[in-house]
Structures are given as structure tokens and as C-alpha cells.
């Protein structure tokens, strides 16, 4: 009897210590209840179809659903130059990259790199700068501005064309199997407004649009919880926030959107795309993007009577709601053994150090339904050094030329179904998830090298897990 009491006491102490010290961890091979719902109960069923990304959260009111539909239509409509009889969608240009939002984000998904010189862009643009200020951001070229526009309205010259040449890099895994990486070299040719020699350039692909409202709702404090700019825990991962100019607040605030976290809010991100990509003015960016030597005040614009911008606030609010309400599809195959093993590899390789899967949203000014929601974006939204091979050598506020924002991985496995391709990374160089992993260097080099030591079966299990997201 005395021995039994001793055994029970020891067992109680062990259990108590485990809970108190928070050392208990679930078995990582097992399914975790609800892990398929990446934005909790606001997740949507995933369909392996081209519309998997374009569905709103399930709790929209009737009025919000109506506005969502209007925003969806705006997203897909092609804008035209002024003057035009279609007064609610004119004002395109005078120089631009695309006629519609969907041209760069087809089906709310990802853009494509340019695969041959002279081909039309389907979501790739090139940022330009001649320097950087940590408080005002990249310094645009005196003539071309901060973004190359490779299209123009009738009667005007586009700024230039984009040339691409690919080189190929061979590599070998520890098990002897080989791989090949494709590296693009983009250059600007046929400049119509003067030479761009010596200008800093950065090619970038349009990103998928799921879950943007949830990102917008993250508080600065929640993002900073994962920051470790001086790597005080010596794990090789630093992670630092970018602080960028917030036009509405007239001050620097934390960056959340864009390849280098260079936009602070969803509204500013959308307004920036209207202005830079399509030449449309909003109350956030009211100035025309005008080519050198052209007096845009003498050109027709798309302003309706009584309005002083081409996308007035009421119209802008509809597409802003649409963007904020696009939900995140539930994961697929999440109980399969290979996927569960892949989840363990993901954690063993410390991918989760940057691709963070545990946030709770704060307040969102567009949709209150997405306040205080647990989400798994698989991103920390911080800047990380990704090594020289991925560097664009172009600073952007606090981001240096080697740093990129950790990209959310939710929806990763549906990109092919939605867009018909699997091009990844900032310039679309990676032809699939495996190549994207193999381009990781800098702070992620240790994880990449550990991946290369895995067996072929283990690598495929990791890829199956990532494709389930």
C-alpha cells in the first residue's frame, strides 16, 4: 500500500511538472484538432478549381455580400483610357502595366514571370530606384519614377521593354539524386525616356490575395513578438520589422504587405497598385503617374463630375472590402500519414521559425468579423536575410538588398489549380516548391542544408505537407 501511494505521488508530480513547465508537446505525427482551418471558423472549403481563392468569409451580411460582388466585378473589369462612355471604369494610364487587377492576380492568385523576351507580362513588374531613405522609402528615378510601366495609352510611348535570359544551376542531394535551379536575369531594353543604366532594379511577381484582411488586422505587437533583430537567442534567425510611410496616418508604421513589407495597410497596398500598375488615382495617391515630357494636366482623365480622382472613395471602399473579405481555403489531405510526417519535417527543419503558424488578429477597420481570430498564415511578416543569390540589392525603407518578407504559405498547394503554374519567390524563378526551398540561403541556409540531407521519401513527405496548406 505504501509503495502504491509513493508511485501515485511521483506520477502526480511528473504530470504536474509537465503542465506547469509547459514542456508537454503533442505527438507531432498526429492530427491536431482543427489544424485544417487556417483562419478558424472563417475558413472556406477548398475546391480544386480555378475559383478556390475568390470566395469571401462565410459571415458577411447581405449588404457586405453585395459590396463583395461589386468589388469582385471591379477587380476583374478592364479599365480603359479617357474619354470613354464607360465613365465608371475609365482613366487608365497614361502609362501602365495592366488593364485590370486580375491581369496580375488571375483568379485572385499569383502572377507569372516573363518567360521570353517580348512576351506580355502576366503579373511581373520591375521596381526602380536610385537610392533609399529609411523614412521616405526608395528614391525613384527622376524620369521613370519608382516602377517601370511597360504599356501605354494610344499615342504615347511605353517606358521600355523587359528582356529575360535564364541560366541553370545544377546541385546534388546527400542521397546522390540531382536537382536543377533556374535563375532569371532581367534587363530593361528599348528605354523611350532616357537611359536606365545604373538604376537599381527589382523584378517582382503579383502575389495571391487570400487572407489579406486577416493580415491587415494583425497588431504591431503581435508581429513584433517574433522579431529578434539581434538574434539574442542565437538560433541564426533574426527577423526584423520594416517601418514604412503610412499616408493616412502621416507617420511611419509597421509594414505588412509586399515582398519587402513596404506597405503598412491593405488600403494603401491596393491604392498603390491602382496608381503604379494601372495609372488610376485615389484619395490616397491622387497624382497621375506621368511620363517625362508629357503634361498630364492637358490629357483627359477619368474623374467623374464632382470628383477629383479616378477611383473615388465610395468605389474604392467596395474593392477594399472585397480584398479584405477573401478567405483562406481549408487544408486538404491533412490526416494522411505522409502529410503528418511532412509536418514533423517542417518543424524539425525549423521552417516554422519564420513561417509562423500561430497568430491572433486584432481589430480590422473594414470587417469587424475578422477581429480576434486565430490564424495560421505560416509567415512572421518580418524581414529576413535570404542570402546573396536571392538579393535584389535594392533597399526599401529599413529592408536591405538581401532581405525579404517571409511569405505566407496558406493556399500554397492550390496555386497550380488556380493559376495553372507553380512559379514561386519574388521573381517567379522557382518552378515549384522544391526549387523555392533550395533557393533559401542566408538565415534559412541551415534549414535548406538539412533538407538536402533528407532522403527522397522524407523530402516528398515535406512537399506533401506544404501542398496540403
PDB file of N, CA and C in Angstrom, residues 184-283:
ATOM      1  N   UNK A 184      16.734  33.690 -63.363  1.00  0.00           N
ATOM      2  CA  UNK A 184      16.473  34.682 -64.409  1.00  0.00           C
ATOM      3  C   UNK A 184      17.404  35.887 -64.290  1.00  0.00           C
ATOM      4  N   UNK A 185      17.705  36.476 -65.416  1.00  0.00           N
ATOM      5  CA  UNK A 185      18.439  37.749 -65.430  1.00  0.00           C
ATOM      6  C   UNK A 185      17.600  38.729 -66.255  1.00  0.00           C
ATOM      7  N   UNK A 186      16.880  39.600 -65.546  1.00  0.00           N
ATOM      8  CA  UNK A 186      16.014  40.574 -66.213  1.00  0.00           C
ATOM      9  C   UNK A 186      16.802  41.853 -66.502  1.00  0.00           C
ATOM     10  N   UNK A 187      16.655  42.362 -67.679  1.00  0.00           N
ATOM     11  CA  UNK A 187      17.238  43.662 -68.023  1.00  0.00           C
ATOM     12  C   UNK A 187      16.183  44.502 -68.754  1.00  0.00           C
ATOM     13  N   UNK A 188      16.393  45.797 -68.745  1.00  0.00           N
ATOM     14  CA  UNK A 188      15.447  46.725 -69.378  1.00  0.00           C
ATOM     15  C   UNK A 188      16.027  47.178 -70.711  1.00  0.00           C
ATOM     16  N   UNK A 189      15.224  47.087 -71.747  1.00  0.00           N
ATOM     17  CA  UNK A 189      15.691  47.450 -73.091  1.00  0.00           C
ATOM     18  C   UNK A 189      14.717  48.446 -73.722  1.00  0.00           C
ATOM     19  N   UNK A 190      15.171  49.063 -74.760  1.00  0.00           N
ATOM     20  CA  UNK A 190      14.326  49.994 -75.534  1.00  0.00           C
ATOM     21  C   UNK A 190      13.728  51.100 -74.666  1.00  0.00           C
ATOM     22  N   UNK A 191      14.564  51.721 -73.839  1.00  0.00           N
ATOM     23  CA  UNK A 191      14.088  52.816 -72.998  1.00  0.00           C
ATOM     24  C   UNK A 191      13.658  53.998 -73.877  1.00  0.00           C
ATOM     25  N   UNK A 192      12.461  54.459 -73.679  1.00  0.00           N
ATOM     26  CA  UNK A 192      11.925  55.551 -74.503  1.00  0.00           C
ATOM     27  C   UNK A 192      12.059  56.927 -73.874  1.00  0.00           C
ATOM     28  N   UNK A 193      12.510  56.973 -72.622  1.00  0.00           N
ATOM     29  CA  UNK A 193      12.603  58.265 -71.939  1.00  0.00           C
ATOM     30  C   UNK A 193      13.999  58.469 -71.333  1.00  0.00           C
ATOM     31  N   UNK A 194      15.009  57.905 -71.980  1.00  0.00           N
ATOM     32  CA  UNK A 194      16.383  58.066 -71.499  1.00  0.00           C
ATOM     33  C   UNK A 194      16.927  56.775 -70.913  1.00  0.00           C
ATOM     34  N   UNK A 195      18.244  56.723 -70.768  1.00  0.00           N
ATOM     35  CA  UNK A 195      18.915  55.512 -70.306  1.00  0.00           C
ATOM     36  C   UNK A 195      18.607  55.204 -68.839  1.00  0.00           C
ATOM     37  N   UNK A 196      18.508  53.907 -68.546  1.00  0.00           N
ATOM     38  CA  UNK A 196      18.321  53.464 -67.159  1.00  0.00           C
ATOM     39  C   UNK A 196      19.569  52.742 -66.644  1.00  0.00           C
ATOM     40  N   UNK A 197      20.686  52.936 -67.336  1.00  0.00           N
ATOM     41  CA  UNK A 197      21.935  52.318 -66.888  1.00  0.00           C
ATOM     42  C   UNK A 197      22.284  52.816 -65.485  1.00  0.00           C
ATOM     43  N   UNK A 198      22.608  51.888 -64.603  1.00  0.00           N
ATOM     44  CA  UNK A 198      23.000  52.244 -63.240  1.00  0.00           C
ATOM     45  C   UNK A 198      21.847  52.354 -62.262  1.00  0.00           C
ATOM     46  N   UNK A 199      20.632  52.259 -62.749  1.00  0.00           N
ATOM     47  CA  UNK A 199      19.468  52.350 -61.864  1.00  0.00           C
ATOM     48  C   UNK A 199      19.253  51.012 -61.154  1.00  0.00           C
ATOM     49  N   UNK A 200      18.891  51.044 -59.895  1.00  0.00           N
ATOM     50  CA  UNK A 200      18.607  49.817 -59.148  1.00  0.00           C
ATOM     51  C   UNK A 200      17.262  49.259 -59.588  1.00  0.00           C
ATOM     52  N   UNK A 201      17.224  47.961 -59.819  1.00  0.00           N
ATOM     53  CA  UNK A 201      16.003  47.332 -60.299  1.00  0.00           C
ATOM     54  C   UNK A 201      15.644  46.133 -59.431  1.00  0.00           C
ATOM     55  N   UNK A 202      14.363  45.822 -59.385  1.00  0.00           N
ATOM     56  CA  UNK A 202      13.911  44.666 -58.617  1.00  0.00           C
ATOM     57  C   UNK A 202      12.669  44.084 -59.271  1.00  0.00           C
ATOM     58  N   UNK A 203      12.785  42.947 -59.969  1.00  0.00           N
ATOM     59  CA  UNK A 203      11.609  42.303 -60.563  1.00  0.00           C
ATOM     60  C   UNK A 203      10.761  41.636 -59.498  1.00  0.00           C
ATOM     61  N   UNK A 204       9.429  41.774 -59.626  1.00  0.00           N
ATOM     62  CA  UNK A 204       8.534  41.214 -58.609  1.00  0.00           C
ATOM     63  C   UNK A 204       7.253  40.683 -59.248  1.00  0.00           C
ATOM     64  N   UNK A 205       6.780  39.586 -58.690  1.00  0.00           N
ATOM     65  CA  UNK A 205       5.574  38.912 -59.160  1.00  0.00           C
ATOM     66  C   UNK A 205       4.379  39.312 -58.290  1.00  0.00           C
ATOM     67  N   UNK A 206       3.210  39.436 -58.906  1.00  0.00           N
ATOM     68  CA  UNK A 206       1.998  39.674 -58.130  1.00  0.00           C
ATOM     69  C   UNK A 206       1.677  38.478 -57.249  1.00  0.00           C
ATOM     70  N   UNK A 207       1.333  38.751 -55.999  1.00  0.00           N
ATOM     71  CA  UNK A 207       1.082  37.690 -55.035  1.00  0.00           C
ATOM     72  C   UNK A 207      -0.395  37.301 -54.995  1.00  0.00           C
ATOM     73  N   UNK A 208      -0.678  36.091 -54.463  1.00  0.00           N
ATOM     74  CA  UNK A 208      -2.068  35.697 -54.298  1.00  0.00           C
ATOM     75  C   UNK A 208      -2.714  36.548 -53.211  1.00  0.00           C
ATOM     76  N   UNK A 209      -4.049  36.643 -53.242  1.00  0.00           N
ATOM     77  CA  UNK A 209      -4.745  37.644 -52.440  1.00  0.00           C
ATOM     78  C   UNK A 209      -5.562  37.064 -51.299  1.00  0.00           C
ATOM     79  N   UNK A 210      -5.418  35.797 -50.993  1.00  0.00           N
ATOM     80  CA  UNK A 210      -6.216  35.227 -49.910  1.00  0.00           C
ATOM     81  C   UNK A 210      -5.728  35.725 -48.554  1.00  0.00           C
ATOM     82  N   UNK A 211      -6.653  35.936 -47.632  1.00  0.00           N
ATOM     83  CA  UNK A 211      -6.300  36.239 -46.243  1.00  0.00           C
ATOM     84  C   UNK A 211      -5.757  37.620 -45.978  1.00  0.00           C
ATOM     85  N   UNK A 212      -5.843  38.537 -46.948  1.00  0.00           N
ATOM     86  CA  UNK A 212      -5.229  39.853 -46.753  1.00  0.00           C
ATOM     87  C   UNK A 212      -5.869  40.631 -45.605  1.00  0.00           C
ATOM     88  N   UNK A 213      -7.186  40.482 -45.438  1.00  0.00           N
ATOM     89  CA  UNK A 213      -7.864  41.191 -44.345  1.00  0.00           C
ATOM     90  C   UNK A 213      -7.369  40.742 -42.982  1.00  0.00           C
ATOM     91  N   UNK A 214      -7.051  39.458 -42.875  1.00  0.00           N
ATOM     92  CA  UNK A 214      -6.554  38.937 -41.601  1.00  0.00           C
ATOM     93  C   UNK A 214      -5.153  39.496 -41.315  1.00  0.00           C
ATOM     94  N   UNK A 215      -4.335  39.618 -42.349  1.00  0.00           N
ATOM     95  CA  UNK A 215      -3.007  40.213 -42.165  1.00  0.00           C
ATOM     96  C   UNK A 215      -3.157  41.682 -41.760  1.00  0.00           C
ATOM     97  N   UNK A 216      -4.078  42.363 -42.422  1.00  0.00           N
ATOM     98  CA  UNK A 216      -4.306  43.773 -42.112  1.00  0.00           C
ATOM     99  C   UNK A 216      -4.709  43.956 -40.647  1.00  0.00           C
ATOM    100  N   UNK A 217      -5.365  42.930 -40.092  1.00  0.00           N
ATOM    101  CA  UNK A 217      -5.876  43.032 -38.724  1.00  0.00           C
ATOM    102  C   UNK A 217      -4.834  42.674 -37.664  1.00  0.00           C
ATOM    103  N   UNK A 218      -3.642  42.282 -38.072  1.00  0.00           N
ATOM    104  CA  UNK A 218      -2.607  41.956 -37.083  1.00  0.00           C
ATOM    105  C   UNK A 218      -2.082  43.225 -36.427  1.00  0.00           C
ATOM    106  N   UNK A 219      -1.940  43.187 -35.134  1.00  0.00           N
ATOM    107  CA  UNK A 219      -1.387  44.341 -34.426  1.00  0.00           C
ATOM    108  C   UNK A 219       0.131  44.380 -34.583  1.00  0.00           C
ATOM    109  N   UNK A 220       0.682  45.571 -34.405  1.00  0.00           N
ATOM    110  CA  UNK A 220       2.143  45.677 -34.441  1.00  0.00           C
ATOM    111  C   UNK A 220       2.775  44.795 -33.374  1.00  0.00           C
ATOM    112  N   UNK A 221       2.147  44.764 -32.190  1.00  0.00           N
ATOM    113  CA  UNK A 221       2.714  43.995 -31.079  1.00  0.00           C
ATOM    114  C   UNK A 221       2.781  42.509 -31.416  1.00  0.00           C
ATOM    115  N   UNK A 222       1.752  42.006 -32.091  1.00  0.00           N
ATOM    116  CA  UNK A 222       1.743  40.573 -32.410  1.00  0.00           C
ATOM    117  C   UNK A 222       2.842  40.227 -33.401  1.00  0.00           C
ATOM    118  N   UNK A 223       3.134  41.118 -34.329  1.00  0.00           N
ATOM    119  CA  UNK A 223       4.225  40.874 -35.275  1.00  0.00           C
ATOM    120  C   UNK A 223       5.579  40.975 -34.575  1.00  0.00           C
ATOM    121  N   UNK A 224       5.706  41.962 -33.712  1.00  0.00           N
ATOM    122  CA  UNK A 224       6.988  42.167 -33.026  1.00  0.00           C
ATOM    123  C   UNK A 224       7.313  41.055 -32.035  1.00  0.00           C
ATOM    124  N   UNK A 225       6.314  40.278 -31.631  1.00  0.00           N
ATOM    125  CA  UNK A 225       6.579  39.164 -30.708  1.00  0.00           C
ATOM    126  C   UNK A 225       7.587  38.177 -31.286  1.00  0.00           C
ATOM    127  N   UNK A 226       7.621  38.060 -32.613  1.00  0.00           N
ATOM    128  CA  UNK A 226       8.532  37.110 -33.256  1.00  0.00           C
ATOM    129  C   UNK A 226       9.834  37.752 -33.725  1.00  0.00           C
ATOM    130  N   UNK A 227       9.957  39.056 -33.545  1.00  0.00           N
ATOM    131  CA  UNK A 227      11.170  39.752 -34.003  1.00  0.00           C
ATOM    132  C   UNK A 227      12.336  39.473 -33.054  1.00  0.00           C
ATOM    133  N   UNK A 228      13.501  39.324 -33.634  1.00  0.00           N
ATOM    134  CA  UNK A 228      14.727  39.110 -32.859  1.00  0.00           C
ATOM    135  C   UNK A 228      15.882  39.704 -33.663  1.00  0.00           C
ATOM    136  N   UNK A 229      15.855  41.039 -33.840  1.00  0.00           N
ATOM    137  CA  UNK A 229      16.780  41.663 -34.795  1.00  0.00           C
ATOM    138  C   UNK A 229      18.246  41.414 -34.494  1.00  0.00           C
ATOM    139  N   UNK A 230      18.583  41.177 -33.242  1.00  0.00           N
ATOM    140  CA  UNK A 230      19.986  40.932 -32.884  1.00  0.00           C
ATOM    141  C   UNK A 230      20.268  39.458 -32.631  1.00  0.00           C
ATOM    142  N   UNK A 231      19.310  38.604 -32.965  1.00  0.00           N
ATOM    143  CA  UNK A 231      19.443  37.161 -32.769  1.00  0.00           C
ATOM    144  C   UNK A 231      19.924  36.845 -31.356  1.00  0.00           C
ATOM    145  N   UNK A 232      19.221  37.359 -30.384  1.00  0.00           N
ATOM    146  CA  UNK A 232      19.632  37.175 -28.986  1.00  0.00           C
ATOM    147  C   UNK A 232      19.539  35.728 -28.522  1.00  0.00           C
ATOM    148  N   UNK A 233      18.713  34.930 -29.207  1.00  0.00           N
ATOM    149  CA  UNK A 233      18.624  33.518 -28.804  1.00  0.00           C
ATOM    150  C   UNK A 233      19.594  32.627 -29.587  1.00  0.00           C
ATOM    151  N   UNK A 234      20.405  33.256 -30.448  1.00  0.00           N
ATOM    152  CA  UNK A 234      21.481  32.541 -31.171  1.00  0.00           C
ATOM    153  C   UNK A 234      20.976  31.341 -31.976  1.00  0.00           C
ATOM    154  N   UNK A 235      19.784  31.464 -32.552  1.00  0.00           N
ATOM    155  CA  UNK A 235      19.300  30.365 -33.390  1.00  0.00           C
ATOM    156  C   UNK A 235      19.572  30.619 -34.869  1.00  0.00           C
ATOM    157  N   UNK A 236      20.265  31.727 -35.162  1.00  0.00           N
ATOM    158  CA  UNK A 236      20.590  32.042 -36.553  1.00  0.00           C
ATOM    159  C   UNK A 236      19.492  32.767 -37.287  1.00  0.00           C
ATOM    160  N   UNK A 237      18.348  32.974 -36.629  1.00  0.00           N
ATOM    161  CA  UNK A 237      17.211  33.654 -37.245  1.00  0.00           C
ATOM    162  C   UNK A 237      17.035  34.996 -36.552  1.00  0.00           C
ATOM    163  N   UNK A 238      17.136  36.089 -37.315  1.00  0.00           N
ATOM    164  CA  UNK A 238      16.995  37.408 -36.683  1.00  0.00           C
ATOM    165  C   UNK A 238      15.561  37.906 -36.820  1.00  0.00           C
ATOM    166  N   UNK A 239      15.135  38.273 -37.992  1.00  0.00           N
ATOM    167  CA  UNK A 239      13.763  38.739 -38.180  1.00  0.00           C
ATOM    168  C   UNK A 239      13.544  40.124 -37.619  1.00  0.00           C
ATOM    169  N   UNK A 240      13.331  41.101 -38.501  1.00  0.00           N
ATOM    170  CA  UNK A 240      13.076  42.455 -38.024  1.00  0.00           C
ATOM    171  C   UNK A 240      11.961  43.087 -38.835  1.00  0.00           C
ATOM    172  N   UNK A 241      11.302  44.024 -38.177  1.00  0.00           N
ATOM    173  CA  UNK A 241      10.167  44.680 -38.814  1.00  0.00           C
ATOM    174  C   UNK A 241      10.649  45.787 -39.742  1.00  0.00           C
ATOM    175  N   UNK A 242       9.886  45.997 -40.815  1.00  0.00           N
ATOM    176  CA  UNK A 242      10.108  47.165 -41.649  1.00  0.00           C
ATOM    177  C   UNK A 242       9.120  48.241 -41.217  1.00  0.00           C
ATOM    178  N   UNK A 243       9.566  49.457 -41.097  1.00  0.00           N
ATOM    179  CA  UNK A 243       8.669  50.579 -40.783  1.00  0.00           C
ATOM    180  C   UNK A 243       8.612  51.470 -42.009  1.00  0.00           C
ATOM    181  N   UNK A 244       7.392  51.701 -42.491  1.00  0.00           N
ATOM    182  CA  UNK A 244       7.207  52.360 -43.782  1.00  0.00           C
ATOM    183  C   UNK A 244       6.216  53.501 -43.642  1.00  0.00           C
ATOM    184  N   UNK A 245       6.179  54.353 -44.664  1.00  0.00           N
ATOM    185  CA  UNK A 245       5.359  55.554 -44.560  1.00  0.00           C
ATOM    186  C   UNK A 245       3.883  55.218 -44.735  1.00  0.00           C
ATOM    187  N   UNK A 246       3.098  55.594 -43.699  1.00  0.00           N
ATOM    188  CA  UNK A 246       1.661  55.389 -43.714  1.00  0.00           C
ATOM    189  C   UNK A 246       1.011  56.709 -44.109  1.00  0.00           C
ATOM    190  N   UNK A 247       0.477  56.764 -45.320  1.00  0.00           N
ATOM    191  CA  UNK A 247      -0.036  58.031 -45.863  1.00  0.00           C
ATOM    192  C   UNK A 247      -1.195  58.560 -45.029  1.00  0.00           C
ATOM    193  N   UNK A 248      -2.114  57.715 -44.657  1.00  0.00           N
ATOM    194  CA  UNK A 248      -3.283  58.148 -43.884  1.00  0.00           C
ATOM    195  C   UNK A 248      -2.884  58.666 -42.501  1.00  0.00           C
ATOM    196  N   UNK A 249      -1.948  57.985 -41.852  1.00  0.00           N
ATOM    197  CA  UNK A 249      -1.551  58.378 -40.503  1.00  0.00           C
ATOM    198  C   UNK A 249      -0.431  59.409 -40.502  1.00  0.00           C
ATOM    199  N   UNK A 250       0.157  59.649 -41.670  1.00  0.00           N
ATOM    200  CA  UNK A 250       1.214  60.646 -41.811  1.00  0.00           C
ATOM    201  C   UNK A 250       2.391  60.370 -40.869  1.00  0.00           C
ATOM    202  N   UNK A 251       2.743  59.098 -40.804  1.00  0.00           N
ATOM    203  CA  UNK A 251       3.898  58.713 -39.979  1.00  0.00           C
ATOM    204  C   UNK A 251       4.338  57.312 -40.372  1.00  0.00           C
ATOM    205  N   UNK A 252       5.476  56.872 -39.848  1.00  0.00           N
ATOM    206  CA  UNK A 252       5.962  55.520 -40.104  1.00  0.00           C
ATOM    207  C   UNK A 252       5.202  54.526 -39.238  1.00  0.00           C
ATOM    208  N   UNK A 253       4.726  53.453 -39.848  1.00  0.00           N
ATOM    209  CA  UNK A 253       4.126  52.348 -39.098  1.00  0.00           C
ATOM    210  C   UNK A 253       4.674  51.032 -39.661  1.00  0.00           C
ATOM    211  N   UNK A 254       4.393  49.960 -38.994  1.00  0.00           N
ATOM    212  CA  UNK A 254       4.998  48.685 -39.379  1.00  0.00           C
ATOM    213  C   UNK A 254       4.478  48.237 -40.746  1.00  0.00           C
ATOM    214  N   UNK A 255       5.372  47.706 -41.582  1.00  0.00           N
ATOM    215  CA  UNK A 255       4.979  47.217 -42.895  1.00  0.00           C
ATOM    216  C   UNK A 255       4.479  45.783 -42.810  1.00  0.00           C
ATOM    217  N   UNK A 256       3.417  45.488 -43.534  1.00  0.00           N
ATOM    218  CA  UNK A 256       2.830  44.140 -43.505  1.00  0.00           C
ATOM    219  C   UNK A 256       2.727  43.512 -44.895  1.00  0.00           C
ATOM    220  N   UNK A 257       2.627  44.350 -45.934  1.00  0.00           N
ATOM    221  CA  UNK A 257       2.322  43.842 -47.270  1.00  0.00           C
ATOM    222  C   UNK A 257       3.496  44.089 -48.224  1.00  0.00           C
ATOM    223  N   UNK A 258       3.507  43.285 -49.297  1.00  0.00           N
ATOM    224  CA  UNK A 258       4.545  43.447 -50.296  1.00  0.00           C
ATOM    225  C   UNK A 258       5.731  42.553 -50.018  1.00  0.00           C
ATOM    226  N   UNK A 259       6.563  42.382 -51.031  1.00  0.00           N
ATOM    227  CA  UNK A 259       7.691  41.452 -50.928  1.00  0.00           C
ATOM    228  C   UNK A 259       8.705  41.885 -49.885  1.00  0.00           C
ATOM    229  N   UNK A 260       8.749  43.172 -49.555  1.00  0.00           N
ATOM    230  CA  UNK A 260       9.673  43.645 -48.529  1.00  0.00           C
ATOM    231  C   UNK A 260       8.929  44.343 -47.392  1.00  0.00           C
ATOM    232  N   UNK A 261       7.666  43.984 -47.206  1.00  0.00           N
ATOM    233  CA  UNK A 261       6.850  44.616 -46.160  1.00  0.00           C
ATOM    234  C   UNK A 261       6.883  46.135 -46.301  1.00  0.00           C
ATOM    235  N   UNK A 262       6.711  46.612 -47.545  1.00  0.00           N
ATOM    236  CA  UNK A 262       6.849  48.055 -47.776  1.00  0.00           C
ATOM    237  C   UNK A 262       5.525  48.795 -47.861  1.00  0.00           C
ATOM    238  N   UNK A 263       4.430  48.126 -47.510  1.00  0.00           N
ATOM    239  CA  UNK A 263       3.144  48.807 -47.410  1.00  0.00           C
ATOM    240  C   UNK A 263       2.528  48.501 -46.050  1.00  0.00           C
ATOM    241  N   UNK A 264       1.988  49.523 -45.373  1.00  0.00           N
ATOM    242  CA  UNK A 264       1.536  49.321 -43.995  1.00  0.00           C
ATOM    243  C   UNK A 264       0.117  48.789 -43.855  1.00  0.00           C
ATOM    244  N   UNK A 265      -0.738  49.067 -44.830  1.00  0.00           N
ATOM    245  CA  UNK A 265      -2.148  48.691 -44.705  1.00  0.00           C
ATOM    246  C   UNK A 265      -2.653  48.118 -46.023  1.00  0.00           C
ATOM    247  N   UNK A 266      -3.751  47.404 -45.934  1.00  0.00           N
ATOM    248  CA  UNK A 266      -4.336  46.847 -47.148  1.00  0.00           C
ATOM    249  C   UNK A 266      -4.823  47.967 -48.069  1.00  0.00           C
ATOM    250  N   UNK A 267      -5.444  48.995 -47.495  1.00  0.00           N
ATOM    251  CA  UNK A 267      -5.920  50.102 -48.330  1.00  0.00           C
ATOM    252  C   UNK A 267      -4.777  50.762 -49.097  1.00  0.00           C
ATOM    253  N   UNK A 268      -3.669  50.995 -48.432  1.00  0.00           N
ATOM    254  CA  UNK A 268      -2.543  51.647 -49.109  1.00  0.00           C
ATOM    255  C   UNK A 268      -1.926  50.717 -50.155  1.00  0.00           C
ATOM    256  N   UNK A 269      -1.905  49.418 -49.860  1.00  0.00           N
ATOM    257  CA  UNK A 269      -1.402  48.450 -50.840  1.00  0.00           C
ATOM    258  C   UNK A 269      -2.266  48.481 -52.103  1.00  0.00           C
ATOM    259  N   UNK A 270      -3.583  48.493 -51.927  1.00  0.00           N
ATOM    260  CA  UNK A 270      -4.498  48.494 -53.074  1.00  0.00           C
ATOM    261  C   UNK A 270      -4.383  49.813 -53.845  1.00  0.00           C
ATOM    262  N   UNK A 271      -4.347  50.929 -53.126  1.00  0.00           N
ATOM    263  CA  UNK A 271      -4.231  52.229 -53.786  1.00  0.00           C
ATOM    264  C   UNK A 271      -2.916  52.358 -54.540  1.00  0.00           C
ATOM    265  N   UNK A 272      -1.850  51.797 -53.974  1.00  0.00           N
ATOM    266  CA  UNK A 272      -0.560  51.824 -54.646  1.00  0.00           C
ATOM    267  C   UNK A 272      -0.580  51.034 -55.943  1.00  0.00           C
ATOM    268  N   UNK A 273      -1.285  49.900 -55.933  1.00  0.00           N
ATOM    269  CA  UNK A 273      -1.392  49.085 -57.150  1.00  0.00           C
ATOM    270  C   UNK A 273      -2.241  49.799 -58.196  1.00  0.00           C
ATOM    271  N   UNK A 274      -3.334  50.428 -57.779  1.00  0.00           N
ATOM    272  CA  UNK A 274      -4.142  51.209 -58.722  1.00  0.00           C
ATOM    273  C   UNK A 274      -3.270  52.248 -59.424  1.00  0.00           C
ATOM    274  N   UNK A 275      -2.471  52.957 -58.641  1.00  0.00           N
ATOM    275  CA  UNK A 275      -1.686  54.062 -59.172  1.00  0.00           C
ATOM    276  C   UNK A 275      -0.492  53.586 -59.993  1.00  0.00           C
ATOM    277  N   UNK A 276       0.295  52.673 -59.436  1.00  0.00           N
ATOM    278  CA  UNK A 276       1.511  52.245 -60.111  1.00  0.00           C
ATOM    279  C   UNK A 276       1.268  51.279 -61.263  1.00  0.00           C
ATOM    280  N   UNK A 277       0.302  50.389 -61.093  1.00  0.00           N
ATOM    281  CA  UNK A 277       0.095  49.338 -62.094  1.00  0.00           C
ATOM    282  C   UNK A 277      -0.847  49.772 -63.209  1.00  0.00           C
ATOM    283  N   UNK A 278      -1.854  50.625 -62.876  1.00  0.00           N
ATOM    284  CA  UNK A 278      -2.860  50.972 -63.884  1.00  0.00           C
ATOM    285  C   UNK A 278      -2.987  52.478 -64.137  1.00  0.00           C
ATOM    286  N   UNK A 279      -2.252  53.274 -63.374  1.00  0.00           N
ATOM    287  CA  UNK A 279      -2.310  54.714 -63.600  1.00  0.00           C
ATOM    288  C   UNK A 279      -3.614  55.337 -63.150  1.00  0.00           C
ATOM    289  N   UNK A 280      -4.232  54.793 -62.104  1.00  0.00           N
ATOM    290  CA  UNK A 280      -5.507  55.304 -61.598  1.00  0.00           C
ATOM    291  C   UNK A 280      -5.276  56.034 -60.288  1.00  0.00           C
ATOM    292  N   UNK A 281      -5.911  57.178 -60.141  1.00  0.00           N
ATOM    293  CA  UNK A 281      -5.730  57.985 -58.935  1.00  0.00           C
ATOM    294  C   UNK A 281      -6.811  57.680 -57.906  1.00  0.00           C
ATOM    295  N   UNK A 282      -6.421  57.784 -56.635  1.00  0.00           N
ATOM    296  CA  UNK A 282      -7.326  57.612 -55.495  1.00  0.00           C
ATOM    297  C   UNK A 282      -7.033  58.725 -54.499  1.00  0.00           C
ATOM    298  N   UNK A 283      -7.828  58.792 -53.432  1.00  0.00           N
ATOM    299  CA  UNK A 283      -7.561  59.835 -52.438  1.00  0.00           C
ATOM    300  C   UNK A 283      -6.255  59.572 -51.700  1.00  0.00           C
TER     301      UNK A 283
END
